[in-house]
CSV table of C-alpha atoms and ligand atoms in Angstrom, one decimal:
chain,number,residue,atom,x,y,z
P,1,UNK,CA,-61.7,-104.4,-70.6
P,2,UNK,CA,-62.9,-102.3,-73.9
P,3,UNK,CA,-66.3,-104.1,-74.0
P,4,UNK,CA,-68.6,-101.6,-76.1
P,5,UNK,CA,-71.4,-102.3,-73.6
P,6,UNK,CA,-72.2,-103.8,-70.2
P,7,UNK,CA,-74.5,-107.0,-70.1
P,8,UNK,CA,-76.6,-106.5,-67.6
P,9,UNK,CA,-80.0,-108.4,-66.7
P,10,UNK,CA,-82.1,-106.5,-70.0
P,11,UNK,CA,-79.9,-107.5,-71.5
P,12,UNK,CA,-81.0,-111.5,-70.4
P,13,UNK,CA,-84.4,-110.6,-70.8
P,14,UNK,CA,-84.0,-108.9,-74.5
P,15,UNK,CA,-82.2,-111.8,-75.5
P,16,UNK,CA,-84.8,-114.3,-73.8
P,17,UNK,CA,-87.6,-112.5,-75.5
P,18,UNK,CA,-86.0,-112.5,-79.0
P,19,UNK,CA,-85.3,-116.3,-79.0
P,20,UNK,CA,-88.8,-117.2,-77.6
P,21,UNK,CA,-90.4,-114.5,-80.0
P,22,UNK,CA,-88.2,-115.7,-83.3
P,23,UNK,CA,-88.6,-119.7,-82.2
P,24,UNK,CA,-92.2,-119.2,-81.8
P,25,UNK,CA,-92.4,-117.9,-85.2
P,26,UNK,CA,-90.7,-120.0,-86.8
P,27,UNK,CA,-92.3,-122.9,-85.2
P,28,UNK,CA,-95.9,-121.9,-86.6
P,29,UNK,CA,-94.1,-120.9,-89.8
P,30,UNK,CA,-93.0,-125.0,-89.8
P,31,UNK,CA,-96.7,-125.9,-88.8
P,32,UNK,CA,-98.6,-124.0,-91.1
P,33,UNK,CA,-96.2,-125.4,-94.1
P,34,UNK,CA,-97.2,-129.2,-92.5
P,35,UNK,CA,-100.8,-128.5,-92.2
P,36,UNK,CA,-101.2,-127.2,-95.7
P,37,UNK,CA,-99.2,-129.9,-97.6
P,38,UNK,CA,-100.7,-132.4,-95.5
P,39,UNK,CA,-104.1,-131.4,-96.7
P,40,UNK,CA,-103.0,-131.1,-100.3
P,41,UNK,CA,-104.0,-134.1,-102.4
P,42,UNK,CA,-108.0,-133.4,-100.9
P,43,UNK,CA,-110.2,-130.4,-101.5
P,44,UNK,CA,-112.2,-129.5,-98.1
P,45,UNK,CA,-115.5,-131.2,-98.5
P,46,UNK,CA,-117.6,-128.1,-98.1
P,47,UNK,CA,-115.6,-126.5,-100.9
P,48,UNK,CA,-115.7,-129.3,-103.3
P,49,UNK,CA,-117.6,-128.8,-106.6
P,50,UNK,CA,-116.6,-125.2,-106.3
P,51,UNK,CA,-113.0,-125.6,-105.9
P,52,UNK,CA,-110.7,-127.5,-108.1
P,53,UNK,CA,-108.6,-129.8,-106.8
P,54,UNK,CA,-105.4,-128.1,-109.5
P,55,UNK,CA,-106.7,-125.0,-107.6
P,56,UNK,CA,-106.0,-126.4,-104.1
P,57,UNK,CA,-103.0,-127.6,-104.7
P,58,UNK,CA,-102.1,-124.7,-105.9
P,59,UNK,CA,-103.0,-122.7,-103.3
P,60,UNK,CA,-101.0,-124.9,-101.0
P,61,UNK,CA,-97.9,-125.0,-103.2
P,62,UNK,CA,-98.2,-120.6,-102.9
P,63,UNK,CA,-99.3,-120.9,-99.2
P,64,UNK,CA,-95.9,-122.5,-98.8
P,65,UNK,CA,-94.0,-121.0,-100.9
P,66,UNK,CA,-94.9,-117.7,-99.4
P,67,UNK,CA,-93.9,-119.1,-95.5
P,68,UNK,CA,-90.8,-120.2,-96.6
P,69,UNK,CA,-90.0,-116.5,-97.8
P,70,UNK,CA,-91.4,-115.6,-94.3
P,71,UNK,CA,-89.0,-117.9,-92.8
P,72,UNK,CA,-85.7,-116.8,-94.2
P,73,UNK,CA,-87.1,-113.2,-93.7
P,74,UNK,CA,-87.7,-113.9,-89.7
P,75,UNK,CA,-84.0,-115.3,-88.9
P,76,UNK,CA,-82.5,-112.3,-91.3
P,77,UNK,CA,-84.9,-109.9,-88.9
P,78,UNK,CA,-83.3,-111.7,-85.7
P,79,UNK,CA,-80.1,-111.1,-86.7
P,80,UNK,CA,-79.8,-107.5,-88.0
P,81,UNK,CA,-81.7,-106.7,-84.3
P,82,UNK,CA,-78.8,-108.2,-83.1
P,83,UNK,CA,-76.1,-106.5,-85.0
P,84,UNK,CA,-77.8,-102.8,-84.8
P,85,UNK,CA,-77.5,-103.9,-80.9
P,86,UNK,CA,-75.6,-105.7,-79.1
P,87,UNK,CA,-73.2,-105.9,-82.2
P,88,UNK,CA,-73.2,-102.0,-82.1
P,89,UNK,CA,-73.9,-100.9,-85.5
P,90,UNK,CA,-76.4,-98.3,-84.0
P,91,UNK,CA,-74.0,-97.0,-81.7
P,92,UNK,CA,-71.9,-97.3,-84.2
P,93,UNK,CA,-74.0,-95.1,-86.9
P,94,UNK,CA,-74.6,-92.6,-84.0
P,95,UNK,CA,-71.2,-92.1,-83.5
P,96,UNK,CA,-70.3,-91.3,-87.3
P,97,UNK,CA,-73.1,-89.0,-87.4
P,98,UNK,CA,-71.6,-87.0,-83.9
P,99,UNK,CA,-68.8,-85.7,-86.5
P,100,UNK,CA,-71.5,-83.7,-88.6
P,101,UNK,CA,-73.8,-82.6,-85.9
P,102,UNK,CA,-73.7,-81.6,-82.0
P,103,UNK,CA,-73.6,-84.8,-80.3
P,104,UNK,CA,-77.3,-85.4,-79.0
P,105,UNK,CA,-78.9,-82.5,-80.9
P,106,UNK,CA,-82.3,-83.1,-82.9
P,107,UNK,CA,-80.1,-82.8,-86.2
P,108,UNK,CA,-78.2,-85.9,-85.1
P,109,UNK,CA,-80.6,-87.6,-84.2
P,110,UNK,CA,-82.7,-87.4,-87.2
P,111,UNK,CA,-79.7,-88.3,-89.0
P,112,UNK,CA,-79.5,-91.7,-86.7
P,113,UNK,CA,-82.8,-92.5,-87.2
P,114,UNK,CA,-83.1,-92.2,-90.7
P,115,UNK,CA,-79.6,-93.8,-91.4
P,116,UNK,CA,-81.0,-96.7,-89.1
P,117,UNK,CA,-84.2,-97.1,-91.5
P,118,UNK,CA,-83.2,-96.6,-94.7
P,119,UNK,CA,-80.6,-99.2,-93.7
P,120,UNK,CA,-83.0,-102.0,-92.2
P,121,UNK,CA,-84.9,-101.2,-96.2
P,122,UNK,CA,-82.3,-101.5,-97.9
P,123,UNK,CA,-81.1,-105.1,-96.6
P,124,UNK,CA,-85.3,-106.3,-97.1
P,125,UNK,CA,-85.3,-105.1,-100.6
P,126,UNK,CA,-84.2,-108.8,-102.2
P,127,UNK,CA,-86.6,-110.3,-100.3
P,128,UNK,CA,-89.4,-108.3,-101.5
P,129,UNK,CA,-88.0,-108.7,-105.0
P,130,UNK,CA,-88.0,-112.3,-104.1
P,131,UNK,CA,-91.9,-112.0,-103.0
P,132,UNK,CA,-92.9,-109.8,-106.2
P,133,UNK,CA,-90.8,-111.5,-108.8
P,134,UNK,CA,-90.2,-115.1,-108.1
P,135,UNK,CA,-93.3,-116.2,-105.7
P,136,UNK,CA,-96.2,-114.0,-107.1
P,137,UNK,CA,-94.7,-114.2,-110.7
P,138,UNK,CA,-94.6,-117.8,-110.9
P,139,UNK,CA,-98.0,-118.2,-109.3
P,140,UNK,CA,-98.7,-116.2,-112.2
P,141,UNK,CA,-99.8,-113.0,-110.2
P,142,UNK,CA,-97.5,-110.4,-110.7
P,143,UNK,CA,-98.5,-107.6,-112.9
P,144,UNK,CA,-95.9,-105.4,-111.8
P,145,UNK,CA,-92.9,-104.4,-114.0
P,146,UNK,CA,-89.3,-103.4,-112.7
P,147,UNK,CA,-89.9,-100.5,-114.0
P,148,UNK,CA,-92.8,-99.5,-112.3
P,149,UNK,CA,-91.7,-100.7,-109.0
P,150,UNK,CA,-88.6,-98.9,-109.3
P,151,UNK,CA,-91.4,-96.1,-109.6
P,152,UNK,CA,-93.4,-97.1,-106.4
P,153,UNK,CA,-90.2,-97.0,-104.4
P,154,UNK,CA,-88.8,-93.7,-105.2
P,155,UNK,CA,-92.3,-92.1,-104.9
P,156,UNK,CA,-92.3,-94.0,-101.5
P,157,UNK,CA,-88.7,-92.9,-100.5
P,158,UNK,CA,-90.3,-89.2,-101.2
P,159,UNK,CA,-92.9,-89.4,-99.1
P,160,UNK,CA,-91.5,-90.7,-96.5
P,161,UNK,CA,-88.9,-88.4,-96.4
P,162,UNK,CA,-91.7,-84.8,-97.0
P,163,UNK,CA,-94.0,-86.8,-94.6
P,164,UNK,CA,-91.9,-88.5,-92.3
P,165,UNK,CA,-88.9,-86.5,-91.4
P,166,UNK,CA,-90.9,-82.9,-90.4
P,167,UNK,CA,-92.5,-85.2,-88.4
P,168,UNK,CA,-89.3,-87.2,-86.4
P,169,UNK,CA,-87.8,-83.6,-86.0
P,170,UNK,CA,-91.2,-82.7,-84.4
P,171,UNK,CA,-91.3,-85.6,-82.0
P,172,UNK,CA,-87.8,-85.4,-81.5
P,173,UNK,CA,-87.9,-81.4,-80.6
P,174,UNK,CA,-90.9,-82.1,-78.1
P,175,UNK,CA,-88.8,-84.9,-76.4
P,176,UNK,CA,-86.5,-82.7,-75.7
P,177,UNK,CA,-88.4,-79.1,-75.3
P,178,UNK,CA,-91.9,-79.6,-73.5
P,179,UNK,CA,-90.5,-81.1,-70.3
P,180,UNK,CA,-91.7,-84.5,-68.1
P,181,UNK,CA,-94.9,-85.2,-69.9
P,182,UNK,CA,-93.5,-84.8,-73.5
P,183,UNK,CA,-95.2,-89.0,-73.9
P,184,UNK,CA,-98.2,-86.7,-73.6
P,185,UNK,CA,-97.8,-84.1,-76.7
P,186,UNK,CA,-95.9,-86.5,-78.7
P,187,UNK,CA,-98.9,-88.6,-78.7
P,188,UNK,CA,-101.0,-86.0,-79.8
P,189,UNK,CA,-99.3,-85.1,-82.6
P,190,UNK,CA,-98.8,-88.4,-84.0
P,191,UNK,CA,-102.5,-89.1,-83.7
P,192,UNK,CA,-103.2,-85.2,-85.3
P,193,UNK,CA,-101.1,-86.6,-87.5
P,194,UNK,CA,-102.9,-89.8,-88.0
P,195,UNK,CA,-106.1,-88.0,-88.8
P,196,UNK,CA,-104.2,-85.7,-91.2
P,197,UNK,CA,-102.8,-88.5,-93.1
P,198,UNK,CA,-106.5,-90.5,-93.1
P,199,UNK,CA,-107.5,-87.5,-94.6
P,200,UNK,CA,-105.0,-86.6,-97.3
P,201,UNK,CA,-104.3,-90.6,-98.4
P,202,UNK,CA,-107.6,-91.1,-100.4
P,203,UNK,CA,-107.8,-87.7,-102.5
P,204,UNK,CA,-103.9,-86.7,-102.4
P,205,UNK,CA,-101.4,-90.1,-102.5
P,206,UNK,CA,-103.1,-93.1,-104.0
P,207,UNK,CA,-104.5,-91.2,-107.0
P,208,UNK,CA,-100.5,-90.8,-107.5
P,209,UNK,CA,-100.2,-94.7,-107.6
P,210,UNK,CA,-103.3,-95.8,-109.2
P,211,UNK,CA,-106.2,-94.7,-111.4
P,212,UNK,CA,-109.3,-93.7,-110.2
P,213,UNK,CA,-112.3,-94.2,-112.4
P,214,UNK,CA,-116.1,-93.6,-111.2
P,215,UNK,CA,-117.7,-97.1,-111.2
P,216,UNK,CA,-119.4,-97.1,-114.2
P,217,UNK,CA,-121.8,-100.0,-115.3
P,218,UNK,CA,-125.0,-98.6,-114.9
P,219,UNK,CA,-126.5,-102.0,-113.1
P,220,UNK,CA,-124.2,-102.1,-110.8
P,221,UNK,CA,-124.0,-98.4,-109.7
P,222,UNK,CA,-128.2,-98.5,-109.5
P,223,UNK,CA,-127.6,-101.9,-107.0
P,224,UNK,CA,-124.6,-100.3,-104.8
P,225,UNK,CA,-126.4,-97.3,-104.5
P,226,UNK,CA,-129.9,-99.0,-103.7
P,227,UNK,CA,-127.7,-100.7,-100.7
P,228,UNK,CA,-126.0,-97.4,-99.2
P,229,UNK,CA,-129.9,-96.3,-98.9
P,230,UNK,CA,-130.6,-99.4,-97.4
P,231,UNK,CA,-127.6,-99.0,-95.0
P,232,UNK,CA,-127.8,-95.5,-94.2
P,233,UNK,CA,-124.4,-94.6,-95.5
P,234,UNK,CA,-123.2,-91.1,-97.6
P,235,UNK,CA,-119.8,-91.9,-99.5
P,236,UNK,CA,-118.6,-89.4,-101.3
P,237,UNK,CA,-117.7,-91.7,-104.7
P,238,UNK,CA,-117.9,-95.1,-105.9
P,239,UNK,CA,-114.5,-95.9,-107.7
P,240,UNK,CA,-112.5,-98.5,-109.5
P,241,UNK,CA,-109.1,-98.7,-108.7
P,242,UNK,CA,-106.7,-100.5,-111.4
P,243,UNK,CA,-105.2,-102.8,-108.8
P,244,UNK,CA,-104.8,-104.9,-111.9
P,245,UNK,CA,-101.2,-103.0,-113.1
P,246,UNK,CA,-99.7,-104.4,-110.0
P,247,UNK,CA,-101.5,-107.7,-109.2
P,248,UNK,CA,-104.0,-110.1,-110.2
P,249,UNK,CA,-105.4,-110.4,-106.7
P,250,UNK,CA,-108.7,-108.6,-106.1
P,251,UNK,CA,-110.4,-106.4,-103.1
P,252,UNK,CA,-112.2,-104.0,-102.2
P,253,UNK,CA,-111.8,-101.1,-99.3
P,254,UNK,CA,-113.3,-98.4,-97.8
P,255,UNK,CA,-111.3,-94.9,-97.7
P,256,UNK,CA,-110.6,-91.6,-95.6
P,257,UNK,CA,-112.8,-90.4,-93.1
P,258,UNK,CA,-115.6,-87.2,-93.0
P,259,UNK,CA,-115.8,-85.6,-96.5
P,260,UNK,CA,-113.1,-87.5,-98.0
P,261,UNK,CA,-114.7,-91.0,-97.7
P,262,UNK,CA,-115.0,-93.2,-100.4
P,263,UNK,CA,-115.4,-96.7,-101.9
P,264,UNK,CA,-112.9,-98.5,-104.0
P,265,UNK,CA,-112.9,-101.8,-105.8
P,266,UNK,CA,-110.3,-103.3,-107.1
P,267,UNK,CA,-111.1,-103.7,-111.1
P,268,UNK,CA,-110.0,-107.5,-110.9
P,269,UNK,CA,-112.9,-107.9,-108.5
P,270,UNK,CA,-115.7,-105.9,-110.9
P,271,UNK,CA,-114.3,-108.1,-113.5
P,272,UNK,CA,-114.8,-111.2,-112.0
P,273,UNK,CA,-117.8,-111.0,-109.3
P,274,UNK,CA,-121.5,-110.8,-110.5
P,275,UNK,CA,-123.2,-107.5,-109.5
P,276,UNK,CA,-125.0,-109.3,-106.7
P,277,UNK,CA,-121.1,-110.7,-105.1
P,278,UNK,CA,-120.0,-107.3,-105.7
P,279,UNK,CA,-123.3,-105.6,-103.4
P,280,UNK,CA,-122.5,-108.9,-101.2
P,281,UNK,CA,-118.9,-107.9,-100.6
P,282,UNK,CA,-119.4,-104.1,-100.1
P,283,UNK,CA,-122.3,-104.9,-97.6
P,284,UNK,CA,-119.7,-106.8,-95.5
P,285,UNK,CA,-117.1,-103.9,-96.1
P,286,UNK,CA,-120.5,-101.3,-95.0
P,287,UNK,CA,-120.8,-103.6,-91.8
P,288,UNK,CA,-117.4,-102.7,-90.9
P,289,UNK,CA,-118.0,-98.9,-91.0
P,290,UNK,CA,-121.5,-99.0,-89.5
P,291,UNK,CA,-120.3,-101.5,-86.6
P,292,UNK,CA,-118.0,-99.0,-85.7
P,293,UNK,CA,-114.8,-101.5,-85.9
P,294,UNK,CA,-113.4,-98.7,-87.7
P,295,UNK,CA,-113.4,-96.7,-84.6
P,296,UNK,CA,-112.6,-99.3,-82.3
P,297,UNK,CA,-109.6,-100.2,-84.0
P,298,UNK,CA,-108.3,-97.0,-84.3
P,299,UNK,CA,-109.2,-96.3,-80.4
P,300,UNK,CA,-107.2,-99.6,-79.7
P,301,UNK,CA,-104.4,-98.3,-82.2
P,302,UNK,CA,-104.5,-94.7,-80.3
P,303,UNK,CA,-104.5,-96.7,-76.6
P,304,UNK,CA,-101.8,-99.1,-77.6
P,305,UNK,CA,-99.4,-95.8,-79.1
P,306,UNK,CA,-100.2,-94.0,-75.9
P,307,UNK,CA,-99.0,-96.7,-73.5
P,308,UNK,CA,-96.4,-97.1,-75.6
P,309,UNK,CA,-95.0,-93.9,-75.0
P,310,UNK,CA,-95.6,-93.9,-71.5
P,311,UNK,CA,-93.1,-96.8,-71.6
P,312,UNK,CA,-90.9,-95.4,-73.5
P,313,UNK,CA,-90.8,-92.2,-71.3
P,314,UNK,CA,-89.9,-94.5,-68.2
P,315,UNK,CA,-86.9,-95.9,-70.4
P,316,UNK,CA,-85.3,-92.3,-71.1
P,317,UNK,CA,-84.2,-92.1,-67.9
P,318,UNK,CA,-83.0,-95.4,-67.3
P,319,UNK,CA,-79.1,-96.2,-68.3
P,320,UNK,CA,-79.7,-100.0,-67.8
P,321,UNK,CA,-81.9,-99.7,-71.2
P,322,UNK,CA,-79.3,-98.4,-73.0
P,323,UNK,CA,-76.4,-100.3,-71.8
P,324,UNK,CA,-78.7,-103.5,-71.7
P,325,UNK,CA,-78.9,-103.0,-75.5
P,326,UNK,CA,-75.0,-102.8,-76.5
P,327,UNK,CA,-75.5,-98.7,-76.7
P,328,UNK,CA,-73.5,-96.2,-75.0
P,329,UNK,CA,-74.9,-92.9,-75.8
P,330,UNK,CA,-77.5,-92.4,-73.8
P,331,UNK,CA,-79.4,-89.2,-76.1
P,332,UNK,CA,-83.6,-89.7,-76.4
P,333,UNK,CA,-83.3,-90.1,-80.5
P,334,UNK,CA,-81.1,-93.3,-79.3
P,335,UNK,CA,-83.5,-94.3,-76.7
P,336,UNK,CA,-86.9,-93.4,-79.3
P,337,UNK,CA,-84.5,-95.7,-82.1
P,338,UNK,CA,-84.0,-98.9,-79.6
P,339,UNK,CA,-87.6,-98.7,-78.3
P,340,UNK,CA,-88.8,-98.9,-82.1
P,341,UNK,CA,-86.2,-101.5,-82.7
P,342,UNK,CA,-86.8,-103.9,-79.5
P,343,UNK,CA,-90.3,-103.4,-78.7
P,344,UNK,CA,-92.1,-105.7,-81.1
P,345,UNK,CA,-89.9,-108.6,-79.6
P,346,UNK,CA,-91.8,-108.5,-76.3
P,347,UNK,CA,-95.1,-107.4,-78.3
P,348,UNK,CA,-95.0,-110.0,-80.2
P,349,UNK,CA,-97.1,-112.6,-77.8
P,350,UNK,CA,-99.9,-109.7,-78.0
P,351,UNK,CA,-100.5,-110.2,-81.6
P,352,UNK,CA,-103.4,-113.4,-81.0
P,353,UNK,CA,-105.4,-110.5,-79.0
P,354,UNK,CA,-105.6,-108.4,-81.9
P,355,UNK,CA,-106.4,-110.9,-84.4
P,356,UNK,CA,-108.8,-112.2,-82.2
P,357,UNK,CA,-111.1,-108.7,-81.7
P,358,UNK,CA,-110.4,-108.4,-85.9
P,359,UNK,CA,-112.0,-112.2,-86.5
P,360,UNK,CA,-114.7,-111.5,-84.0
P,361,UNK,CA,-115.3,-108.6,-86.2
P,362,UNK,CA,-115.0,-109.9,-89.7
P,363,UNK,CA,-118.2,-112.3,-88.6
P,364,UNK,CA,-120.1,-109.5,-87.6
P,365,UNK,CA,-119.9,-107.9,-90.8
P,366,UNK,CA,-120.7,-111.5,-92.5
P,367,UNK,CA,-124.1,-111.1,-90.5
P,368,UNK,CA,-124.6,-107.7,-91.3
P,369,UNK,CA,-124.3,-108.3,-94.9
P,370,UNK,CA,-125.9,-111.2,-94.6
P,371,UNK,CA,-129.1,-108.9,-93.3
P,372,UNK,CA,-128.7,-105.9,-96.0
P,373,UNK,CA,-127.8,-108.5,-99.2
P,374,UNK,CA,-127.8,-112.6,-100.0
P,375,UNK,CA,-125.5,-114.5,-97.6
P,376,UNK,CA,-125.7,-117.1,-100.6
P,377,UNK,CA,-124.3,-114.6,-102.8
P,378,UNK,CA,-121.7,-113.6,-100.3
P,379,UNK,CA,-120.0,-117.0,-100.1
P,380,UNK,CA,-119.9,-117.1,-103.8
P,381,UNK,CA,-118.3,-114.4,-103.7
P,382,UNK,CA,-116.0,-115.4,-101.1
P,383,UNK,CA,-115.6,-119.2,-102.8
P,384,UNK,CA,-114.6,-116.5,-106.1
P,385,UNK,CA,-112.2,-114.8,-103.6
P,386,UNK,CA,-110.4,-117.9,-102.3
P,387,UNK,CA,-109.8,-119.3,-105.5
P,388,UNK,CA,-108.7,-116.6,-107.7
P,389,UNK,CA,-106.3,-115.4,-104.6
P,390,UNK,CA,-105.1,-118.9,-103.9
P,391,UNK,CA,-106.2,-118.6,-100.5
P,392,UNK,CA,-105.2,-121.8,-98.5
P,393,UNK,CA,-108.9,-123.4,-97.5
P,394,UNK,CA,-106.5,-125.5,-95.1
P,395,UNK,CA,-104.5,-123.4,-92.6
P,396,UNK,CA,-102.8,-124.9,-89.0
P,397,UNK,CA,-105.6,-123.6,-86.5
P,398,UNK,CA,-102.5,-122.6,-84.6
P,399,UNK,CA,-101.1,-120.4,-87.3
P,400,UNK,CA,-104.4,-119.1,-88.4
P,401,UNK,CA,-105.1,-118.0,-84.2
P,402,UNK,CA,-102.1,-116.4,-84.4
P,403,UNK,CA,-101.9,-114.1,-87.2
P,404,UNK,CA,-105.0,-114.2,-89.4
P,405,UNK,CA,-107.0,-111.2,-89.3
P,406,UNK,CA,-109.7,-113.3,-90.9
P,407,UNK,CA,-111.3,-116.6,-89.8
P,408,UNK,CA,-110.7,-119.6,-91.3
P,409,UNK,CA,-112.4,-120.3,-94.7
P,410,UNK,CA,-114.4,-122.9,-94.0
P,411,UNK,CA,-115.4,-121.6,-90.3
P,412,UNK,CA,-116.7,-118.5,-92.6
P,413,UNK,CA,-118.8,-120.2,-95.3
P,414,UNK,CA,-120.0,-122.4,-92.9
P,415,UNK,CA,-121.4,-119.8,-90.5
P,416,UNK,CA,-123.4,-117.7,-93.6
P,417,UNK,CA,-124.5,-121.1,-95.0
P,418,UNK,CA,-126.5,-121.2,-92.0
P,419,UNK,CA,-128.0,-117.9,-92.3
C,1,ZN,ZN1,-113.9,-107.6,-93.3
């Protein structure tokens, strides 16, 4: 029989875990789209007066609008795992790429890897034009023109390909080269690299996306800079970003790390926040940095990659992996390809942990800001925030345990009403 691989039991248990990771998201997808049309004709009594009820109902037509987009996007996910796998187009693409380079070599594998990517890209391209020009453009949103986007992805495309393949070759070389623990060096050069990139992203790529002005309005500069004394904190630059070319949505983020750290605001969010929202908001954003979640998530982040590739350094050896997963060349760039591929199937029922540890920390920054500025003028802020960004006030609880990095809106302006 010329089957192209053996079933075996991973196989079972790959094709157990998809089903229950993909049903389960599409389940809460379903739920979340019930819950928020359910609760559309009402506004949420602690938001009414402040929240239209055209506004709501907005927000819930976009909430499930943007679901349903998630929807398609999860079965289309399901099934290209599926055909890169058990339906052999990886082994397939590795195979092609055996008549250019040595079978197994770094070259070729590279080559797989890449091929692989730019592939899985290519085929969610119409659904991010979907997202960008029919959902956020008929919400009225977008800002973005083809032609700039066309602009963001081929600067993308570049830097992934200056950034990213140097370092795929190096991880790739010290699979092969630096002997049993090579889990060990890889992981430090991807955190080195990490670093590196938290470094050079602030001061070296966004400025080649966006402008960056020094904030500006005297008033507001004076109040900011009052509340880093009041907090303790040296930035190195206060700046406005102009989100605004690509979106009407508005935030506000911290950047970089040791001398290259700085704050950004969005200019939608200057524009449309008083100076006392604005000092509210960055007091929350200060909380963040000063409460070390910063650190703690990037500790989790650099726990999580090592165990990882502990894992992934068991699999190497193991031919049931491979053949489990429709492949039959058994080379580490396959094996480092399929364990990128497969692994967010069984991590999937993970993801409540770590939106969990990020709510519990979004509400100690509310009470951190809420000791350095006004809470009141915080959830006006965050009232501003909801609306303009057509935030759903509404979510499934289920959905919002879930995914959302944030707790529910009303949980939050509950909590710094009583302050
Ligand atoms: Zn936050």
């Amino acid at each position: 029989m010329n089957t192209a691989f053996a079933v075996n039991a991973f196989t079972f248990l790959f094709l157990a875990a998809l089903l229950a990771s993909t049903g389960t998201r599409l389940w809460l997808a379903a739920r979340q789209v019930r819950h928020v049309r359910a609760h559309r004709d009402a506004v949420p009594v602690s938001f009414a007066g402040e929240i239209p009820l055209v506004a709501h109902q907005k927000a819930a037509d976009y909430t499930v609008a943007k679901v349903r987009l998630q929807m398609a996007e999860t079965g289309f996910d399901a099934l290209l795992l599926l055909l890169l796998t058990l339906g052999g187009l990886a082994q397939w693409i590795s195979t092609q790429w055996e008549r250019a380079f040595v079978p197994g070599s770094i070259a070729q594998g590279t080559a797989l890897i890449v091929t692989v990517f730019a592939l899985a890209s290519a085929l969610g391209l119409p659904a991010t034009l979907v997202r960008i020009f029919g959902i956020e453009e008929r919400f009225g949103f977008n800002k973005m023109t083809l032609k700039l986007f066309v602009a963001d992805a081929l600067k993308a495309i570049l830097l992934a390909g200056v950034l990213g393949i140097p370092l795929l070759l190096a991880v790739l070389w010290l699979m092969s080269a630096a002997g049993s623990y090579w889990w060990l060096y890889v992981w430090a050069v991807l955190m080195a690299f990490s670093v590196f990139m938290q470094m050079i992203i602030p001061a070296f790529i966004m400025p080649w996306f966006n402008k960056f002005l020094p904030l500006e309005d005297p008033a507001l500069v004076e109040r900011v800079e009052r509340l880093l004394v009041r907090c303790g904190f040296r930035s190195h630059g206060l700046f406005v970003m102009d989100g605004s070319k690509r979106s009407s949505h508005g935030n506000a983020f911290f950047a970089g790390v040791g001398a290259s750290k700085r704050i950004v605001l969005f200019d939608t969010l200057v524009q449309r926040l008083n100076p006392g929202e604005v000092e509210a908001v960055l007091a929350h954003e200060l909380g963040h940095y000063k409460l070390n979640h910063i650190k703690k998530s990037l500790a989790f982040s650099f726990a999580l990659t090592l165990a990882s590739l502990f894992i992934l350094g068991l699999l190497v050896g193991q031919p049931w992996f491979y053949a489990g997963l429709g492949v039959q060349s058994q080379t580490l760039s396959m094996a480092l390809l399929l364990f990128i591929l497969v692994s967010p199937v069984f991590s999937f029922f993970l993801h409540p942990l770590g939106t969990l540890l990020s709510r519990k920390h979004e509400f100690e920054a509310d009470a951190y800001a809420t000791r350095h500025s006004q809470a009141q003028d915080l959830v006006h802020a965050l009232v501003k925030l909801y609306r303009d960004n057509s935030s759903t006030l509404t979510p499934d609880p289920l959905h919002s345990a879930f995914y959302d990095s944030h707790p529910p809106a009303a949980t939050r302006i509950a909590r710094l009403r009583t302050a």
